Amino acid sequence: MMQIDHKRPPPFLYYPLDRWTPNNIAEYFTWNGCSKLAKILKDKNISNRRLPELTEKDLQDFGIESKKDREETMKIVKEILASAIPEYLKIFNDPIHGHIELHPLCVKIIDTPEFQRLRFIKQLGACYFVYPGAAHNRFEHSLGVCHLAGELVRAIGDRQPQYHITSTDILCVEIAGLCHDLGHGPFSHLFDRKFIPEAIPGGRWEHEQASVEMFDHLVKKNGLEEEFKKYGLESADLTFIKEQIKGPSKDESERRKSTSDTIDLDHKDWPFKGRDKNKGFLYEVVANKRNGIDVDKWDYFARDCHNLGIRNNFDHLRFIKFARVLSVDKEYQICSRDKEVQMLYDMFHTRLTLHKRAYQHRVNVIIERMITEAFLLADKYVKFPGKGGDLKTMSQSIDDMEAYSKLTDGVFERILYSTDTENDMVEARELLTRILQRKLYKCVGNTKPKDKAYKKKSEATKIKAEIVGMGTVGDRQALEANLIVEIMNMDFGKGEENPIDDVRFYDKRNSEEPMQIRKEEVSHILPSKFTDQYIYLFIRNDDPDFYQKALDTFQKWCKVKTYPSPRGGTFSNAEMTPYKRPNPDTEEDLVSKRERQDSKKRKLLNN
């Protein structure tokens, strides 16, 4: 018998016994140095239900002849029954998923200031100023993603034990789900998609990278290294967690891009280091770069729809029931039943609906623009203590996690209630006050290019210059100072592509053979195009005369571009296709008219 290493217990030891799989039981015996006994129990498929009823006679029937081995087996069984109790798990009552159980290591991460910071960052940013119910935060979303990640991987592991999903794999995926949004800044995507690009022009920064950096900072500052070791997580596991959040390292990505298109994906060409390609499907659970079907979306669809009052058409629990891992072009992918293809189209349509009705609602866009401008004006005055006590501005804090860990939506109030007399701070306060007073920038209208004419949102500057150039010479200065152009793209998550083209399915007759289902095989009324683009024009100046000048100039620009006339403005709408009254001389109306005349004649004759 090998010596038992009590310093590195398997993570599932702290799960309730009813969640132990036969693989878990065998793994625990192996950890105790009893690999031979582990193989016997695994071959006999000893489950958590059978374990409490196990006797020495059963073991003898299994072929364990040595009395010493039988006694050792029963001793380990008693250890399992004594250790695997529910009290080790933390129960959270979530309004979306009900009572969810989280691993003790996840709870250790949650109970840190860096993670608790997510309680003070709105999931939908400024959308709370439009939808009163959109008050939920990144904190509860992260818990939900952690829960769903574990549920999906456990379901696959139970259904397909041949992929040898270990409890360490499950724990790593849960932690990745829990920590995937650690790097979000104030008002979520407003910070990384609007504020930072303007505060640091030309810089490339994404919240996923900040999530990885914040994860490292959280572990080190709170002394969790020993906790990770206690639950059996090693250096490769930490790499695996971070790769799920951000993807492979830059060097690995560049190397893979430079290889041939017909690359043979053996281990040396695999871009990830945390897990080899045999477990590549685990990288599709939290953030699926292949087709966008992942637990992150499942949670925010359900949570956002619940709080916004919008119907969610997607049932993630059903997807989990049908999820299977199959080999597709030498890579293992998470696939679904063929009959679920329509449900997946519904899922992406839900995403589109949320963008149209909430995330890119014109009033939400206006308010986010005003908050962004206020943040830019106040940036050099609002500072946070970072590493070594050095003060960092909001834009500088992205390179210092000590300072960044103090950035939350509270920056809004900090600017609003400041007493600084600098012109920029005064102007920033006025902007935020206008939001609270509902004195918002005005929407002149929007138009829709025939195709996705503008590939980058940065082309809004070019559009603005063209519109300003069409104004009268006397108006151009005012137009330049007051016009705001926003390019809004609405799609299924992959731009002009259909994400379902990257999903593989199976049928019940051959559950191991992946297949592709083309759009034409599903329905003829599915969209022919998967992206829409809208050009919105807003103005800072709320003077009605200036509004009309901006509208006239926008209409002129749309006419030159052969785009539809602007509509959806704050004060006026363009003339759309007029309603045509029925022609009284149509054949149907003439027949009806003759019938009425004949009826009158019959009445007269009868009288």
Coordinates of N, CA, C and O in Angstrom, one line a residue, residues 403-473:
A403 N -5.3 49.2 -7.7 CA -6.1 50.4 -8.0 C -7.4 50.0 -8.6 O -8.5 50.5 -8.3
Y404 N -7.3 49.1 -9.6 CA -8.5 48.7 -10.4 C -9.5 48.0 -9.5 O -10.7 48.1 -9.8
S405 N -9.1 47.3 -8.5 CA -10.0 46.6 -7.6 C -10.9 47.6 -6.8 O -11.9 47.2 -6.2
K406 N -10.6 48.9 -6.9 CA -11.4 49.9 -6.2 C -12.4 50.6 -7.1 O -13.2 51.5 -6.7
L407 N -12.3 50.3 -8.4 CA -13.2 50.9 -9.4 C -14.6 50.2 -9.5 O -14.6 49.0 -9.8
T408 N -15.6 50.9 -9.2 CA -17.0 50.3 -9.3 C -17.9 51.4 -9.9 O -17.5 52.5 -10.2
D409 N -19.2 51.1 -10.0 CA -20.1 52.1 -10.4 C -20.2 53.3 -9.5 O -20.7 54.4 -9.8
G410 N -19.6 53.2 -8.3 CA -19.5 54.3 -7.3 C -18.8 55.5 -7.9 O -18.9 56.6 -7.3
V411 N -18.0 55.3 -9.0 CA -17.4 56.5 -9.6 C -18.4 57.5 -10.0 O -18.1 58.7 -9.9
F412 N -19.6 57.1 -10.4 CA -20.7 58.0 -10.8 C -21.0 59.0 -9.6 O -21.0 60.2 -9.8
E413 N -21.2 58.4 -8.4 CA -21.5 59.3 -7.3 C -20.3 60.1 -6.9 O -20.5 61.3 -6.4
R414 N -19.2 59.5 -7.0 CA -17.9 60.3 -6.6 C -17.8 61.5 -7.4 O -17.4 62.6 -6.9
I415 N -18.1 61.5 -8.7 CA -18.0 62.7 -9.5 C -19.2 63.6 -9.3 O -19.0 64.8 -9.1
L416 N -20.4 63.0 -9.1 CA -21.6 63.8 -8.9 C -21.5 64.6 -7.7 O -22.0 65.8 -7.7
Y417 N -21.0 64.1 -6.6 CA -21.0 64.8 -5.3 C -19.6 65.5 -5.0 O -19.4 65.9 -3.9
S418 N -18.7 65.5 -6.0 CA -17.4 66.2 -5.8 C -17.6 67.7 -5.7 O -18.6 68.2 -6.1
T419 N -16.7 68.3 -5.0 CA -16.7 69.8 -4.9 C -15.6 70.5 -5.6 O -15.3 71.6 -5.4
D420 N -14.9 69.7 -6.5 CA -13.8 70.3 -7.3 C -14.3 71.4 -8.1 O -15.4 71.3 -8.7
T421 N -13.5 72.4 -8.3 CA -13.9 73.6 -9.1 C -13.3 73.7 -10.5 O -13.5 74.6 -11.2
E422 N -12.5 72.7 -10.8 CA -11.9 72.7 -12.2 C -13.0 72.6 -13.2 O -14.0 71.9 -13.0
N423 N -12.8 73.3 -14.3 CA -13.9 73.3 -15.3 C -14.3 72.0 -15.8 O -15.5 71.7 -16.0
D424 N -13.4 71.0 -16.0 CA -13.7 69.7 -16.5 C -14.6 69.0 -15.4 O -15.6 68.3 -15.8
M425 N -14.3 69.1 -14.2 CA -15.1 68.4 -13.1 C -16.5 69.1 -13.0 O -17.5 68.4 -12.8
V426 N -16.5 70.4 -13.2 CA -17.8 71.1 -13.1 C -18.7 70.6 -14.3 O -19.9 70.3 -14.1
E427 N -18.1 70.5 -15.5 CA -18.8 70.0 -16.6 C -19.3 68.5 -16.5 O -20.4 68.2 -16.9
A428 N -18.4 67.7 -15.9 CA -18.7 66.3 -15.7 C -19.9 66.2 -14.7 O -20.8 65.4 -14.9
R429 N -19.9 67.0 -13.6 CA -21.0 67.0 -12.7 C -22.3 67.4 -13.4 O -23.4 66.8 -13.1
E430 N -22.2 68.4 -14.2 CA -23.4 68.8 -14.9 C -24.0 67.8 -15.8 O -25.2 67.6 -15.9
L431 N -23.1 67.0 -16.5 CA -23.6 65.9 -17.3 C -24.3 64.9 -16.5 O -25.4 64.4 -16.9
L432 N -23.8 64.5 -15.4 CA -24.4 63.4 -14.6 C -25.7 63.9 -14.0 O -26.7 63.2 -13.8
T433 N -25.7 65.2 -13.6 CA -26.9 65.8 -13.1 C -28.0 65.8 -14.2 O -29.2 65.5 -13.9
R434 N -27.7 66.1 -15.4 CA -28.6 66.1 -16.5 C -29.3 64.7 -16.7 O -30.5 64.6 -16.9
I435 N -28.4 63.7 -16.4 CA -29.0 62.3 -16.5 C -30.1 62.1 -15.5 O -31.1 61.6 -15.8
L436 N -29.8 62.5 -14.2 CA -30.7 62.3 -13.2 C -32.0 63.2 -13.4 O -33.1 62.8 -12.9
Q437 N -31.8 64.3 -14.1 CA -33.0 65.2 -14.3 C -33.7 64.8 -15.6 O -34.6 65.5 -16.0
R438 N -33.2 63.8 -16.3 CA -33.7 63.3 -17.6 C -33.6 64.4 -18.7 O -34.4 64.4 -19.6
K439 N -32.6 65.3 -18.6 CA -32.3 66.2 -19.6 C -31.3 65.6 -20.5 O -30.1 66.0 -20.5
L440 N -31.7 64.7 -21.3 CA -30.7 63.9 -22.1 C -30.4 64.5 -23.5 O -31.2 65.3 -24.0
Y441 N -29.3 64.0 -24.1 CA -29.1 64.3 -25.5 C -30.2 63.8 -26.3 O -30.9 62.8 -25.9
K442 N -30.5 64.5 -27.4 CA -31.6 64.1 -28.2 C -31.2 63.2 -29.4 O -30.2 63.4 -30.0
C443 N -32.1 62.4 -29.8 CA -31.9 61.5 -30.9 C -32.6 62.1 -32.1 O -33.8 62.4 -32.2
V444 N -31.7 62.4 -33.1 CA -32.2 63.0 -34.4 C -32.9 62.0 -35.2 O -33.9 62.2 -35.9
G445 N -32.4 60.7 -35.2 CA -33.0 59.7 -35.9 C -32.0 58.6 -36.3 O -30.8 58.7 -35.9
N446 N -32.4 57.6 -37.0 CA -31.5 56.5 -37.4 C -31.9 56.1 -38.8 O -33.0 56.3 -39.3
T447 N -30.9 55.6 -39.5 CA -31.1 55.1 -40.9 C -30.4 53.7 -40.9 O -29.6 53.4 -40.1
K448 N -30.7 53.0 -42.0 CA -30.2 51.6 -42.1 C -29.6 51.4 -43.4 O -30.3 51.4 -44.5
P449 N -28.3 51.3 -43.5 CA -27.6 50.9 -44.8 C -28.1 49.6 -45.3 O -28.6 48.8 -44.6
K450 N -28.1 49.5 -46.6 CA -28.6 48.3 -47.3 C -27.8 47.0 -46.8 O -28.4 46.0 -46.7
D451 N -26.5 47.2 -46.7 CA -25.7 46.1 -46.2 C -24.9 46.6 -45.0 O -25.0 47.8 -44.7
K452 N -24.1 45.7 -44.5 CA -23.2 46.2 -43.4 C -22.1 47.0 -44.0 O -21.0 46.5 -44.2
A453 N -22.4 48.3 -44.3 CA -21.5 49.1 -45.0 C -20.2 49.5 -44.2 O -19.2 49.8 -44.8
Y454 N -20.4 49.5 -42.9 CA -19.3 50.0 -42.1 C -18.8 48.8 -41.2 O -19.5 48.3 -40.4
K455 N -17.5 48.4 -41.4 CA -17.0 47.2 -40.7 C -16.5 47.5 -39.3 O -16.5 46.6 -38.5
K456 N -16.1 48.8 -39.1 CA -15.6 49.1 -37.7 C -16.5 50.3 -37.1 O -16.8 51.2 -37.9
K457 N -16.7 50.2 -35.8 CA -17.4 51.3 -35.2 C -16.7 52.6 -35.2 O -17.3 53.6 -35.0
S458 N -15.4 52.5 -35.3 CA -14.5 53.7 -35.3 C -14.8 54.6 -36.6 O -14.4 55.7 -36.6
E459 N -15.5 54.0 -37.6 CA -15.9 54.7 -38.8 C -16.9 55.8 -38.5 O -17.3 56.5 -39.4
A460 N -17.4 55.8 -37.3 CA -18.4 56.8 -36.9 C -17.9 58.2 -37.1 O -18.6 59.2 -37.4
T461 N -16.6 58.4 -36.8 CA -15.9 59.7 -37.0 C -16.0 60.1 -38.5 O -16.2 61.3 -38.8
K462 N -15.8 59.2 -39.4 CA -15.8 59.5 -40.8 C -17.2 59.9 -41.2 O -17.4 60.9 -42.0
I463 N -18.2 59.2 -40.7 CA -19.6 59.5 -41.0 C -20.0 60.9 -40.5 O -20.6 61.7 -41.2
K464 N -19.5 61.2 -39.3 CA -19.8 62.5 -38.7 C -19.2 63.6 -39.6 O -19.9 64.6 -39.9
A465 N -18.0 63.4 -40.1 CA -17.4 64.5 -40.9 C -18.1 64.7 -42.2 O -18.3 65.8 -42.7
E466 N -18.7 63.6 -42.8 CA -19.5 63.7 -44.0 C -20.8 64.4 -43.7 O -21.2 65.3 -44.6
I467 N -21.4 64.2 -42.6 CA -22.7 64.9 -42.3 C -22.4 66.3 -42.0 O -23.1 67.2 -42.6
V468 N -21.4 66.6 -41.3 CA -21.0 68.0 -41.0 C -20.8 68.8 -42.3 O -21.2 69.9 -42.5
G469 N -20.0 68.1 -43.2 CA -19.7 68.7 -44.5 C -20.9 69.1 -45.3 O -20.8 69.9 -46.3
M470 N -22.0 68.5 -45.1 CA -23.2 68.8 -45.9 C -24.1 69.9 -45.2 O -25.1 70.3 -45.8
G471 N -23.7 70.3 -44.1 CA -24.4 71.5 -43.5 C -23.9 72.8 -44.1 O -22.9 72.8 -44.9
T472 N -24.7 73.8 -43.9 CA -24.3 75.1 -44.4 C -23.0 75.6 -43.7 O -22.7 75.1 -42.6
V473 N -22.3 76.5 -44.4 CA -21.0 76.9 -43.9 C -21.1 77.5 -42.5 O -20.3 77.3 -41.6

